[in-house]
Short mmCIF file of C-alpha atoms and ligand atoms in Angstrom, two decimals:
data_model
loop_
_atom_site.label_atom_id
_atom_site.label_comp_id
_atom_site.label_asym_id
_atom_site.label_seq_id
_atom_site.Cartn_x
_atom_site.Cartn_y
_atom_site.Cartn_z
CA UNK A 1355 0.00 0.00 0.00
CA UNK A 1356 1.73 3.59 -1.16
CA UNK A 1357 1.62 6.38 1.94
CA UNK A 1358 -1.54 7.91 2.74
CA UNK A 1359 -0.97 11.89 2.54
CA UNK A 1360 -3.03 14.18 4.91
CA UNK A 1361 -3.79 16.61 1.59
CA UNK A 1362 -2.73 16.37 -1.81
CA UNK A 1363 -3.01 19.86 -3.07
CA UNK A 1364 -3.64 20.08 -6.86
CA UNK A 1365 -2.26 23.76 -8.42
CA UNK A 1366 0.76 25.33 -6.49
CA UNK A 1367 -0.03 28.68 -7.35
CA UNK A 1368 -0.87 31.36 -5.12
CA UNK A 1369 -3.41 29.92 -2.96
CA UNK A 1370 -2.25 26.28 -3.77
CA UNK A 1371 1.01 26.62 -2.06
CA UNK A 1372 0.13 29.05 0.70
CA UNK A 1373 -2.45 26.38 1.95
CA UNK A 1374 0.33 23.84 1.59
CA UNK A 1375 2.71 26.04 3.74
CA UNK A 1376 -0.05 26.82 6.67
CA UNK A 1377 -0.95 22.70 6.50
CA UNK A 1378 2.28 21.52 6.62
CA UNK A 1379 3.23 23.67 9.76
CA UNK A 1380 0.36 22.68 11.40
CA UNK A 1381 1.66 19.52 11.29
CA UNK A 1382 -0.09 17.68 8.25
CA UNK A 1383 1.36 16.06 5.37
CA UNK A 1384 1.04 17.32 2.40
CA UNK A 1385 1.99 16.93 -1.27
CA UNK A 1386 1.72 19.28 -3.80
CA UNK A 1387 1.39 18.61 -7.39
CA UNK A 1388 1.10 20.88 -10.55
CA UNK A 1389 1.36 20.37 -14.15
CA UNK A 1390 3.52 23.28 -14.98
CA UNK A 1391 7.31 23.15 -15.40
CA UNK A 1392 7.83 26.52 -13.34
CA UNK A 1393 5.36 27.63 -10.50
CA UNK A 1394 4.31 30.62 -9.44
CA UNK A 1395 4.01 32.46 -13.01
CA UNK A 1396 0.76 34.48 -12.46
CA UNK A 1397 2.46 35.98 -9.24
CA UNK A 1398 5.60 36.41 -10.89
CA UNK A 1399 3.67 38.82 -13.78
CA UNK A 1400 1.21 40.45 -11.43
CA UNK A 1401 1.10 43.62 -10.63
CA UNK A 1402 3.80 44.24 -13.58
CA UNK A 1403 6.51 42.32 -11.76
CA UNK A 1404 6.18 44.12 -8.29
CA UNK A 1405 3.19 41.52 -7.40
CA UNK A 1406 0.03 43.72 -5.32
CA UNK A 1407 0.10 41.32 -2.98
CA UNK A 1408 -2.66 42.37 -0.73
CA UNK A 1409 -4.78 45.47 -0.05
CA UNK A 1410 -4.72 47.34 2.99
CA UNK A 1411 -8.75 48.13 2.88
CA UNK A 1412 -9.54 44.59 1.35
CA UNK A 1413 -13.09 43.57 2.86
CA UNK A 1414 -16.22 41.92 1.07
CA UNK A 1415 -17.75 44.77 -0.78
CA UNK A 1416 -14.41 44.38 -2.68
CA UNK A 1417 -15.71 41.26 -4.20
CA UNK A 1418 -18.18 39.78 -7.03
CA UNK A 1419 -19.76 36.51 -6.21
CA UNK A 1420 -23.41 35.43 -6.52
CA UNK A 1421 -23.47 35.19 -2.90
CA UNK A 1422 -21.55 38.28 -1.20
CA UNK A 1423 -21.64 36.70 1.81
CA UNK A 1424 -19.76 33.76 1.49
CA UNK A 1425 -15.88 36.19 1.46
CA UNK A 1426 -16.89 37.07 5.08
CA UNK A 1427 -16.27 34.24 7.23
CA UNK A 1428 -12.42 33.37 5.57
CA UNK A 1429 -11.55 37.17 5.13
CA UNK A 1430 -12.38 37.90 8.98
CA UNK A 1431 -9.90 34.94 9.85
CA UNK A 1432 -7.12 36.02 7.75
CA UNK A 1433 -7.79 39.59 6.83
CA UNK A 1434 -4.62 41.27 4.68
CA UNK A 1435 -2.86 42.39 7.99
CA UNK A 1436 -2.09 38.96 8.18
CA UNK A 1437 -0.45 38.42 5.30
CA UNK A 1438 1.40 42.00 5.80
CA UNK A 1439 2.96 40.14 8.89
CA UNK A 1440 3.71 37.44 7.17
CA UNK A 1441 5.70 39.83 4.68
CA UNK A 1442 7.70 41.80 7.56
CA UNK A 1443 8.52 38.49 8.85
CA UNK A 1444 10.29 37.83 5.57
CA UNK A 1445 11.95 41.36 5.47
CA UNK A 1446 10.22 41.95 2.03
CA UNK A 1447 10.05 45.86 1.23
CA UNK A 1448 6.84 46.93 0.26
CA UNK A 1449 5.01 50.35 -0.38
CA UNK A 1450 1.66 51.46 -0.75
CA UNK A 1451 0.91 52.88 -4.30
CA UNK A 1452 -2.92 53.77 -4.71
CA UNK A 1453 -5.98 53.23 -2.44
CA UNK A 1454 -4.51 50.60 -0.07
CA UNK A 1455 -2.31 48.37 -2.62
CA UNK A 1456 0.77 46.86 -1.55
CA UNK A 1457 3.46 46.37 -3.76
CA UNK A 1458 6.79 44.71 -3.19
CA UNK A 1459 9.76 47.26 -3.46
CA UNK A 1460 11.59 44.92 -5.12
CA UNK A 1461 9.99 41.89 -7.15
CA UNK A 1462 7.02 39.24 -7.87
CA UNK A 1463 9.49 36.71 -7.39
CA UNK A 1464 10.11 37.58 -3.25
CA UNK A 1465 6.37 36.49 -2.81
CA UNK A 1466 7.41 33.05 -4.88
CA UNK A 1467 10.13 32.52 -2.82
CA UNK A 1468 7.89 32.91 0.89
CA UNK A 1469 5.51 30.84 -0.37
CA UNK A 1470 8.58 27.97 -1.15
CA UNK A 1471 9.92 29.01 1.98
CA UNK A 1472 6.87 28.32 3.70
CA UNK A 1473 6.43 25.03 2.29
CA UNK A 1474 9.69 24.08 3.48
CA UNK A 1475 8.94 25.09 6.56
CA UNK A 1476 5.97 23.16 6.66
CA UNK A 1477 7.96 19.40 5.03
CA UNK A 1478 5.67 20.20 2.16
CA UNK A 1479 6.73 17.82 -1.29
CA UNK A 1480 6.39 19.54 -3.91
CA UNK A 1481 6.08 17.54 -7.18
CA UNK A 1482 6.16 19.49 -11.16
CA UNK A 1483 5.61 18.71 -14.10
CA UNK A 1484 2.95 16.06 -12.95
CA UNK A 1485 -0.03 15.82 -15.07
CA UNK A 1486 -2.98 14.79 -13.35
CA UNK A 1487 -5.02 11.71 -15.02
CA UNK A 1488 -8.00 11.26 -12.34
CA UNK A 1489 -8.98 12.37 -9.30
CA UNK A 1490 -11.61 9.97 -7.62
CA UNK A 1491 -12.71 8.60 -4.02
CA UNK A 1492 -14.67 9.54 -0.95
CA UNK A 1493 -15.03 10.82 2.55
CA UNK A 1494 -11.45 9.37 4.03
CA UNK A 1495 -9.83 8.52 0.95
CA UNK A 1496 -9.43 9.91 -2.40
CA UNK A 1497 -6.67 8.83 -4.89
CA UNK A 1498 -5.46 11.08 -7.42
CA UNK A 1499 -3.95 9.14 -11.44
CA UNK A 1500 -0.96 10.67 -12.13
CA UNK A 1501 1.31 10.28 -15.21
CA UNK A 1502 4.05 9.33 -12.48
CA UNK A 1503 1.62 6.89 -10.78
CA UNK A 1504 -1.21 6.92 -7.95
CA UNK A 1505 -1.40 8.69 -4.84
CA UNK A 1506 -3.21 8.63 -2.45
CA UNK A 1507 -4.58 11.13 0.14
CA UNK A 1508 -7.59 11.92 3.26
CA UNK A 1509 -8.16 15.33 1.08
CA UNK A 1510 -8.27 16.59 -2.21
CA UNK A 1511 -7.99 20.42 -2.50
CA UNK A 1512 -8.22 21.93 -6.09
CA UNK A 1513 -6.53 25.10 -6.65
CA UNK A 1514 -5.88 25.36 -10.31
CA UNK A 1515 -6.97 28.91 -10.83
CA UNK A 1516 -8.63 30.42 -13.46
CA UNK A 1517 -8.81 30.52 -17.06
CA UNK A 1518 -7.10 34.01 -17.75
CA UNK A 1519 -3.77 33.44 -19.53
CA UNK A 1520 -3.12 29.73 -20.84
CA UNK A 1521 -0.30 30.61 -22.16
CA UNK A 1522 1.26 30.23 -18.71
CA UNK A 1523 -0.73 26.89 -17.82
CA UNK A 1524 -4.25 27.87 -17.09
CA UNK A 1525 -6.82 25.19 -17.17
CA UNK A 1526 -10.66 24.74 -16.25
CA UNK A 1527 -9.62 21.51 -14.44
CA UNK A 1528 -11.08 22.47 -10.94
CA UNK A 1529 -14.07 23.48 -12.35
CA UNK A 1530 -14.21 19.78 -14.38
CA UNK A 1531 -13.68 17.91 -11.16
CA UNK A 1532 -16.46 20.29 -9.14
CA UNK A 1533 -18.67 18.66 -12.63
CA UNK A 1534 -16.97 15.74 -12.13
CA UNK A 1535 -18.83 15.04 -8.51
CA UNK A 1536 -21.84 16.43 -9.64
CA UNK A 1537 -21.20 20.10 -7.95
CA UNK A 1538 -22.74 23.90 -9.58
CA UNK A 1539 -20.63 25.99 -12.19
CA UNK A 1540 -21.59 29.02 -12.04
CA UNK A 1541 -20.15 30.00 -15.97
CA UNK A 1542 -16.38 31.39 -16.01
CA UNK A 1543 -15.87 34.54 -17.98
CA UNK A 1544 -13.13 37.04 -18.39
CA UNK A 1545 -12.87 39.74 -15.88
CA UNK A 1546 -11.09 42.63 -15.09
CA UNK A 1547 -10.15 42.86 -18.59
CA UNK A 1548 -9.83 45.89 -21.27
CA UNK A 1549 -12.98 46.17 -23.47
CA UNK A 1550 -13.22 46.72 -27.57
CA UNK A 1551 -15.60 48.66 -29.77
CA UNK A 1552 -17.13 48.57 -32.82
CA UNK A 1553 -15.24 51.14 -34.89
CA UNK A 1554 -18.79 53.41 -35.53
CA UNK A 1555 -18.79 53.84 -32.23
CA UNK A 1556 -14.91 54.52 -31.42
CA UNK A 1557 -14.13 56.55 -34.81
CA UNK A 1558 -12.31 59.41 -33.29
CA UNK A 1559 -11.30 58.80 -29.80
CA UNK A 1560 -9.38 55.39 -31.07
CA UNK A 1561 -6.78 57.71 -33.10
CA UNK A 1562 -5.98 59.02 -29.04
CA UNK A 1563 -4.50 55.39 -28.38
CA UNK A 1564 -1.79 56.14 -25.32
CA UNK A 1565 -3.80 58.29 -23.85
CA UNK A 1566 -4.52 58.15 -19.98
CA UNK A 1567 -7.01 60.29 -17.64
CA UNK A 1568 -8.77 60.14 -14.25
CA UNK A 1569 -12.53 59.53 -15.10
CA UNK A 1570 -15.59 58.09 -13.12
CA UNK A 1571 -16.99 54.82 -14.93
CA UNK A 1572 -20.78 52.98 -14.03
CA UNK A 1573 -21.29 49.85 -15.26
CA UNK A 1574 -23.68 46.89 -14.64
CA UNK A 1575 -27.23 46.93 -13.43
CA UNK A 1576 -28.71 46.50 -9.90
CA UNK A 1577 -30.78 43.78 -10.84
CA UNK A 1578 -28.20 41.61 -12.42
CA UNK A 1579 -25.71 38.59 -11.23
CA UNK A 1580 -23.84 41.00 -10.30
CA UNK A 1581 -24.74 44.42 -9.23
CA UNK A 1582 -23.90 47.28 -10.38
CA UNK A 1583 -20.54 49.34 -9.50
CA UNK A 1584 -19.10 53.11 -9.42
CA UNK A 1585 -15.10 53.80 -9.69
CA UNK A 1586 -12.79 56.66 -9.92
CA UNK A 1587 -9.90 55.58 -11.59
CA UNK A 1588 -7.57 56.29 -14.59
CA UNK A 1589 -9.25 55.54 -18.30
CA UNK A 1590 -6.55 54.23 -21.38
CA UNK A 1591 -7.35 54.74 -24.77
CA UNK A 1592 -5.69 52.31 -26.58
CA UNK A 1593 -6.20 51.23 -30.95
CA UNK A 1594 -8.29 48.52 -29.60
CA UNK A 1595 -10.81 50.42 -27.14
CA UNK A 1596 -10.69 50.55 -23.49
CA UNK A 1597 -8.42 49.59 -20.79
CA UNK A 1598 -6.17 51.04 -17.60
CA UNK A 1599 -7.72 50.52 -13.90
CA UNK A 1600 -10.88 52.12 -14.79
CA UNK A 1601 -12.37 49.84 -17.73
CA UNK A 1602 -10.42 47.25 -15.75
CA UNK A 1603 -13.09 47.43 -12.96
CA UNK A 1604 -15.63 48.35 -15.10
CA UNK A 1605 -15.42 45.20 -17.05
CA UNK A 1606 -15.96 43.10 -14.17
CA UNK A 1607 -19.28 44.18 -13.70
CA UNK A 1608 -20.37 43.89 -17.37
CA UNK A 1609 -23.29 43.28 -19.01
CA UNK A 1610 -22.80 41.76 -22.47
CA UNK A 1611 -25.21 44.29 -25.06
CA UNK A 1612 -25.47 46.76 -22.58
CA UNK A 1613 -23.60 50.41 -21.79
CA UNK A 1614 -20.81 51.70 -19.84
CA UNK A 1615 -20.96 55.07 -18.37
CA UNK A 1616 -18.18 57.60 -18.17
CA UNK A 1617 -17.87 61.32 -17.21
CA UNK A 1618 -14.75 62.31 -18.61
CA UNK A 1619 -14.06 64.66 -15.41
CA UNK A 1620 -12.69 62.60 -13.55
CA UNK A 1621 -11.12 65.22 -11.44
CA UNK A 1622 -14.44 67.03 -10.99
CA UNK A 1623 -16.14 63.58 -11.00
CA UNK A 1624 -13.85 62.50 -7.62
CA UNK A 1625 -14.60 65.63 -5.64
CA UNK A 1626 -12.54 68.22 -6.06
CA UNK A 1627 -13.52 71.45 -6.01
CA UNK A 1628 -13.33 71.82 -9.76
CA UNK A 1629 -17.15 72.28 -11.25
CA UNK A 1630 -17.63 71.93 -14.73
CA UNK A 1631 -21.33 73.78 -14.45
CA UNK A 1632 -19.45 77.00 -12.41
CA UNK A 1633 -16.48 77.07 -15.01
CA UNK A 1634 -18.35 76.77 -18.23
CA UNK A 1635 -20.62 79.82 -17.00
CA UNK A 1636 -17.83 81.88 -15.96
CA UNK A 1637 -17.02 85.03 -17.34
CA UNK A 1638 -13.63 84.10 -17.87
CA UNK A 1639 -14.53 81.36 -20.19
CA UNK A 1640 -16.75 82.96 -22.45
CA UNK A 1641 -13.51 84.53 -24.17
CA UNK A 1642 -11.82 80.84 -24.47
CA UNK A 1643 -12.52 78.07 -27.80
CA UNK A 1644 -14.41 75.64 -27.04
CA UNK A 1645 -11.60 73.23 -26.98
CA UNK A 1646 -9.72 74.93 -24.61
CA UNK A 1647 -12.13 75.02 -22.05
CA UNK A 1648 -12.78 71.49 -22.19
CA UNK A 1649 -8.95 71.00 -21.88
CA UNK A 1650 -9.05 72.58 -18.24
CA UNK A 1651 -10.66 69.37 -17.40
CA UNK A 1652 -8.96 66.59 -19.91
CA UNK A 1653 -5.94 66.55 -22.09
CA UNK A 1654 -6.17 68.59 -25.32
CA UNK A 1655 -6.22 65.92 -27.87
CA UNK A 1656 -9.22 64.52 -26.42
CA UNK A 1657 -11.04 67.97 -25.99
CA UNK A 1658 -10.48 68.22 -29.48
CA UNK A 1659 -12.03 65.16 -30.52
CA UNK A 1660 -15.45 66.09 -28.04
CA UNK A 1661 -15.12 69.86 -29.91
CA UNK A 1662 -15.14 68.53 -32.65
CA UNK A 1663 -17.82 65.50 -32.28
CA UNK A 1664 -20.11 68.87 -31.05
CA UNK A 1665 -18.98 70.89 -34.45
CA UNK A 1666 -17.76 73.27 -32.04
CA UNK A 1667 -14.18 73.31 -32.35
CA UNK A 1668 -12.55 76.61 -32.92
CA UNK A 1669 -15.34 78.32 -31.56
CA UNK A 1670 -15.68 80.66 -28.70
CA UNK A 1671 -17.05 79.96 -26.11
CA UNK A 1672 -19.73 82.51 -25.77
CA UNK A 1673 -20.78 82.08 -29.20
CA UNK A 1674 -22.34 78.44 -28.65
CA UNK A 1675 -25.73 78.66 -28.28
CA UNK A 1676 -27.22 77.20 -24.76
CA UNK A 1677 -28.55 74.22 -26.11
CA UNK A 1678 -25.05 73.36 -28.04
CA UNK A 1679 -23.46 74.12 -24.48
CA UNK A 1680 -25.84 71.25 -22.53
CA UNK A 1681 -25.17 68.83 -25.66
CA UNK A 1682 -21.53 69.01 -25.27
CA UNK A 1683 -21.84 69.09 -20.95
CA UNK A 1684 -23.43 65.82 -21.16
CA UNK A 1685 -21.63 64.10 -23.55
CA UNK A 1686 -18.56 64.43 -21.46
CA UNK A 1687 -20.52 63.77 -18.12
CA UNK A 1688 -22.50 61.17 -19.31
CA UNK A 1689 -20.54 59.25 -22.22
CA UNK A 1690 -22.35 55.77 -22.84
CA UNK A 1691 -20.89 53.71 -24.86
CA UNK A 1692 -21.84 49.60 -26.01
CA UNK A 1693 -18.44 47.53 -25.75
CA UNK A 1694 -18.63 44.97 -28.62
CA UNK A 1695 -17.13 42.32 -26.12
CA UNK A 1696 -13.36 41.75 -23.94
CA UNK A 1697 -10.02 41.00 -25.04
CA UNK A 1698 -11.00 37.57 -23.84
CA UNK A 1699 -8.88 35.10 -21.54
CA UNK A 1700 -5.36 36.18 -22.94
CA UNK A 1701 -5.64 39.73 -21.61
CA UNK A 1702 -8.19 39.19 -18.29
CA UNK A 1703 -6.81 38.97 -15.15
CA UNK A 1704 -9.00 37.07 -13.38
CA UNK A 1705 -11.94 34.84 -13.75
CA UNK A 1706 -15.95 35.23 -13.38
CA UNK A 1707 -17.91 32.82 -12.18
CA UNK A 1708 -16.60 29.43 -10.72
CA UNK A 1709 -17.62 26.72 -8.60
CA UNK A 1710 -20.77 27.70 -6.83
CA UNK A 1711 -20.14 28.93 -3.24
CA UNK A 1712 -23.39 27.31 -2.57
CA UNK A 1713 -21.78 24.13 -3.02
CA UNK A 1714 -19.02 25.03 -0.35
CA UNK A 1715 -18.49 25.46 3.58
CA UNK A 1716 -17.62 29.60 4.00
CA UNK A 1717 -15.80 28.29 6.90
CA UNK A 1718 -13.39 25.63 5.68
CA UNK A 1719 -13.67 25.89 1.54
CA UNK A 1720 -14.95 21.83 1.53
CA UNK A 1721 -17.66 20.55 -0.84
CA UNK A 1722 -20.79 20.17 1.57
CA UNK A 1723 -21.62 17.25 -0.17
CA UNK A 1724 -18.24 15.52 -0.85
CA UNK A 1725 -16.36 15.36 2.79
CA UNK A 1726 -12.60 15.86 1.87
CA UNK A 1727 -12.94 17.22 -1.62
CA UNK A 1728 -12.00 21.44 -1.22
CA UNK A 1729 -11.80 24.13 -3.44
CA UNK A 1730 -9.38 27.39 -3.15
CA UNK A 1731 -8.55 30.49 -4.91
CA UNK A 1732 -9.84 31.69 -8.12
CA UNK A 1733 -12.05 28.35 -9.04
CA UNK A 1734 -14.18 29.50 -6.86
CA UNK A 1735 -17.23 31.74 -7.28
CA UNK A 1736 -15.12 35.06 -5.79
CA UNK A 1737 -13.97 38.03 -8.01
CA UNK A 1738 -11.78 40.25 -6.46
CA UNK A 1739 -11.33 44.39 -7.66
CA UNK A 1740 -8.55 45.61 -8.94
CA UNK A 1741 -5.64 45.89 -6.39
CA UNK A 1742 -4.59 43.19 -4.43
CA UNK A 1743 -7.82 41.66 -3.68
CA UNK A 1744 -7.54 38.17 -5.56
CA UNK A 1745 -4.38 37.48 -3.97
CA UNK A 1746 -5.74 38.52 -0.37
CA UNK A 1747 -8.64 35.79 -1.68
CA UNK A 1748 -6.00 33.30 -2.48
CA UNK A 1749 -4.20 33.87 1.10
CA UNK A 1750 -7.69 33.46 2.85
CA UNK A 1751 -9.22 30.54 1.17
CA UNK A 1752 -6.05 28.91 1.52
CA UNK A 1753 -5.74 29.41 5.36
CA UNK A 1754 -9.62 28.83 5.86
CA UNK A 1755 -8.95 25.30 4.26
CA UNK A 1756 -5.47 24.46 5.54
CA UNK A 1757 -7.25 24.48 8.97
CA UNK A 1758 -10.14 22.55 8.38
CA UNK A 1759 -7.37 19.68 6.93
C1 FAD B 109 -1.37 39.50 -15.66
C2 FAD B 109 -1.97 39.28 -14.29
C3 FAD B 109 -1.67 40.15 -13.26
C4 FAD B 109 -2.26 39.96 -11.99
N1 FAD B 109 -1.92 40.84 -11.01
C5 FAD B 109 -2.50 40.68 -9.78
C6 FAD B 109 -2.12 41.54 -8.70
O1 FAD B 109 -1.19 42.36 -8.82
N2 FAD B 109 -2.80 41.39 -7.51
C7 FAD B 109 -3.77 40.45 -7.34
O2 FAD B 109 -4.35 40.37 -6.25
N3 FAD B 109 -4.09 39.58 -8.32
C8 FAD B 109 -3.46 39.68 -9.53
N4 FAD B 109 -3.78 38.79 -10.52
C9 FAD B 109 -4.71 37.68 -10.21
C10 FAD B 109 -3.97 36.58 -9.42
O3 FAD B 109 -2.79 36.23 -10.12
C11 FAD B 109 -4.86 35.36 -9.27
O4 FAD B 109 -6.12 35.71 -8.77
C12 FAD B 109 -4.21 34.34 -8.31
O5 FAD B 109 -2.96 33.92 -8.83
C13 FAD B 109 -5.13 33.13 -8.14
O6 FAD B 109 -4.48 32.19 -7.32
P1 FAD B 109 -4.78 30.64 -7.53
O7 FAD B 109 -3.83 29.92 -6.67
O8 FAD B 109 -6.22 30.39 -7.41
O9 FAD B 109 -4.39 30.34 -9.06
P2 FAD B 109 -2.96 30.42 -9.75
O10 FAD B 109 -2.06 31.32 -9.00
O11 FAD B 109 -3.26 30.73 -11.17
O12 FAD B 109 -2.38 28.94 -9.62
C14 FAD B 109 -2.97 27.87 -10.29
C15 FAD B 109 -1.94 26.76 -10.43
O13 FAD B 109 -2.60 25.59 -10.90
C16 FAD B 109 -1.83 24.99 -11.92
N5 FAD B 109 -2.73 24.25 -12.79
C17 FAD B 109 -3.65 24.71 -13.67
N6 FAD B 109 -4.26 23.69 -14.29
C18 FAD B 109 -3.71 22.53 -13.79
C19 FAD B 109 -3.94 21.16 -14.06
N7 FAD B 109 -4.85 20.78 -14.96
N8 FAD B 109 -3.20 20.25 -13.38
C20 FAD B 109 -2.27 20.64 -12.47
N9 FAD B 109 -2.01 21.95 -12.19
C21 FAD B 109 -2.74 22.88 -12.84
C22 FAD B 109 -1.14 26.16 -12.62
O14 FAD B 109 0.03 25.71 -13.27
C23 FAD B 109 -0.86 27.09 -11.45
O15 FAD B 109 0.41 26.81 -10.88
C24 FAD B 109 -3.17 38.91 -11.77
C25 FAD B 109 -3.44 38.02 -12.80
C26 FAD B 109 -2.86 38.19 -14.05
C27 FAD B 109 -3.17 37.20 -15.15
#
């Protein structure tokens, strides 16, 4: 008979091997296996190298999922100051760069090496390239097909991720397994990913590409799977549409056929104490073209292109007519605009959807119905924003399950 492991852990990625690392040092034994020949890769490109490992204000409205609730219970037990600990521990630099993201000083590759560090910490065996075969059993014992053989374990955790970037070794096989035993999909789709357009409906602001600008974006609906959301953020035009943190967040919240919202003031839009309506009706103004006023607000390229979408460029001010005036204040206030879809799992950062948190324990990540059989990370039904959330995700789910081991 081969050794029984405590866990076999399938996906050392992010939460993968974190879980591994908390199991092992709580005394469990625990293998690790992955199908990729180096581990780690999505950490080592996030955040453009730096890795936004957590977020310092990272708490459940900070997450999509068709049941909001379900984040609480495993955030609460291992919130992000946690993990900050963990990092001081380590001596890894870090800095704060926008609304609560943490960034290593240094690189991606200082997370990898905690979370090896970890494992070794915990005896954790760590086995890759392994490609998994089958994964089959009950309550007590479960035995996983390998192309190196069987193994076989008390509990099965699946922690393969998502499906953004296969490239790098993403595969749906968590969510095949949760099918496998019978368990809810809720269906993936890409998220927090840049959005194209229809060229009639992008004709003169895609000749901007490179251009970047605080704006406020809407998007979604209050009656749909997921909600509707609100964020100030910077807006990239790029030759293909959409994209920066703005229409990053945006997309996330998506409804295929239906608008996103943007007002174009994004300065005015986040509070300050710039007002479009006091400006445009100054007396100062009436003396400046069109263009130029708008350019107070944006860069001049793109006041341009509203000018001219208005047929008012090159004219002053004061000589547009009232109604010409309201046309042009709402078009940059309230810009709506139809995406014609995303640039799809090679340029999304995350996944939609996932197994159904219905199917799982809040407390512990296991299958209610399956005893032994978990699921962790980004497989599940949990969609983090922009900045550090999905990791702080991956860090809790791993912990919550680790314990329950
Ligand atoms: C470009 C990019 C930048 C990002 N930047 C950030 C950021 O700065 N901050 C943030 O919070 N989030 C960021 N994310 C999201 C974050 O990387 C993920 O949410 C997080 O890695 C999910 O952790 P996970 O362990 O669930 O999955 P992963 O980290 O993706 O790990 C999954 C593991 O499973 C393995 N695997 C897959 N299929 C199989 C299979 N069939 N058999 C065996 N093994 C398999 C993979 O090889 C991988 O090692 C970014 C994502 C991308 C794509």
């Amino acid at each position: 008979m081969s050794k029984i492991w405590d866990a076999i852990i399938i996906g050392g990625g992010a939460a993968g091997l974190f879980c591994a690392g908390v199991a092992g040092q709580l005394g469990k034994k625990v293998l690790v296996l992955d199908h990729s020949e180096v581990l780690g890769e999505k950490i080592r490109i996030s955040g453009g190298g730096r890795c936004n490992f957590t977020n310092l204000h990272s708490n459940p409205s900070n997450f999509l999922s068709l049941n909001p609730h379900f984040v609480k219970s495993a955030l609460a037990r291992y919130p992000s100051k946690e993990f900050i600990k963990l990092i001081q521990s380590y001596r890894i630099g870090y800095h704060e760069k926008h609304q609560g993201q943490l960034f290593c000083d240094d690189s991606a590759k200082q997370i990898i090496d905690l979370l090896f560090a970890e494992c070794a910490n915990g005896g954790v065996t760590i086995r890759y390239p392994v490609k998994i075969q089958s994964i089959s059993g009950k309550a007590g014992e479960w035995l996983i097909g390998t192309d190196g053989g069987q193994e076989r374990a008390k509990s099965v955790v699946m922690a393969t991720g998502g499906l953004p970037v296969p490239a790098i070794g993403a595969t749906a096989y968590s969510l095949d397994i949760a099918k496998q035993f019978g368990l809810k999909v809720i269906d993936p789709r890409p998220a927090l990913v840049p959005l194209s357009f229809t060229s009639g409906e992008f004709e003169n602001l895609n000749a901007l590409a490179g251009l970047s600008l605080p704006v406020k974006i809407a998007s979604g609906s209050k009656g749909s799977r997921y909600g509707a959301c609100t964020f100030n953020e910077d807006l990239l035009l790029t030759h293909k549409g959409l994209s920066g943190p703005a229409v990053l967040q945006a997309s996330s919240y998506w409804i295929e056929g239906e608008p996103i919202h943007i007002n174009w003031i994004g300065s005015a839009a986040s509070g300050s104490s710039i007002d479009c309506g006091e400006l445009f009706a100054s007396e100062d103004s009436r003396l400046k073209l069109t263009e130029n006023l708008l350019a107070s607000f944006m860069p001049l390229r793109l006041a341009k292109a509203f000018a001219e979408q208005k047929n008012l460029l090159g004219r002053k001010w004061a000589e547009v007519s009232k109604k010409d005036r309201q046309a042009l204040q709402e078009l940059i206030t309230h810009w709506s605009v139809k995406p014609a879809g995303t640039l799809g799992w090679k340029k999304a950062e995350v996944m939609l959807g996932g197994v159904d948190t219905k199917e799982l324990d809040g407390q512990t990540m296991m299958a209610r119905s399956y005893p032994g059989l978990y699921f962790i990370g980004e497989c599940v039904d949990v969609t983090g924003h922009l900045g550090g959330h999905n990791f702080q995700w991956a860090w809790a789910s791993g912990f919550a399950c680790a314990h329950s081991l």
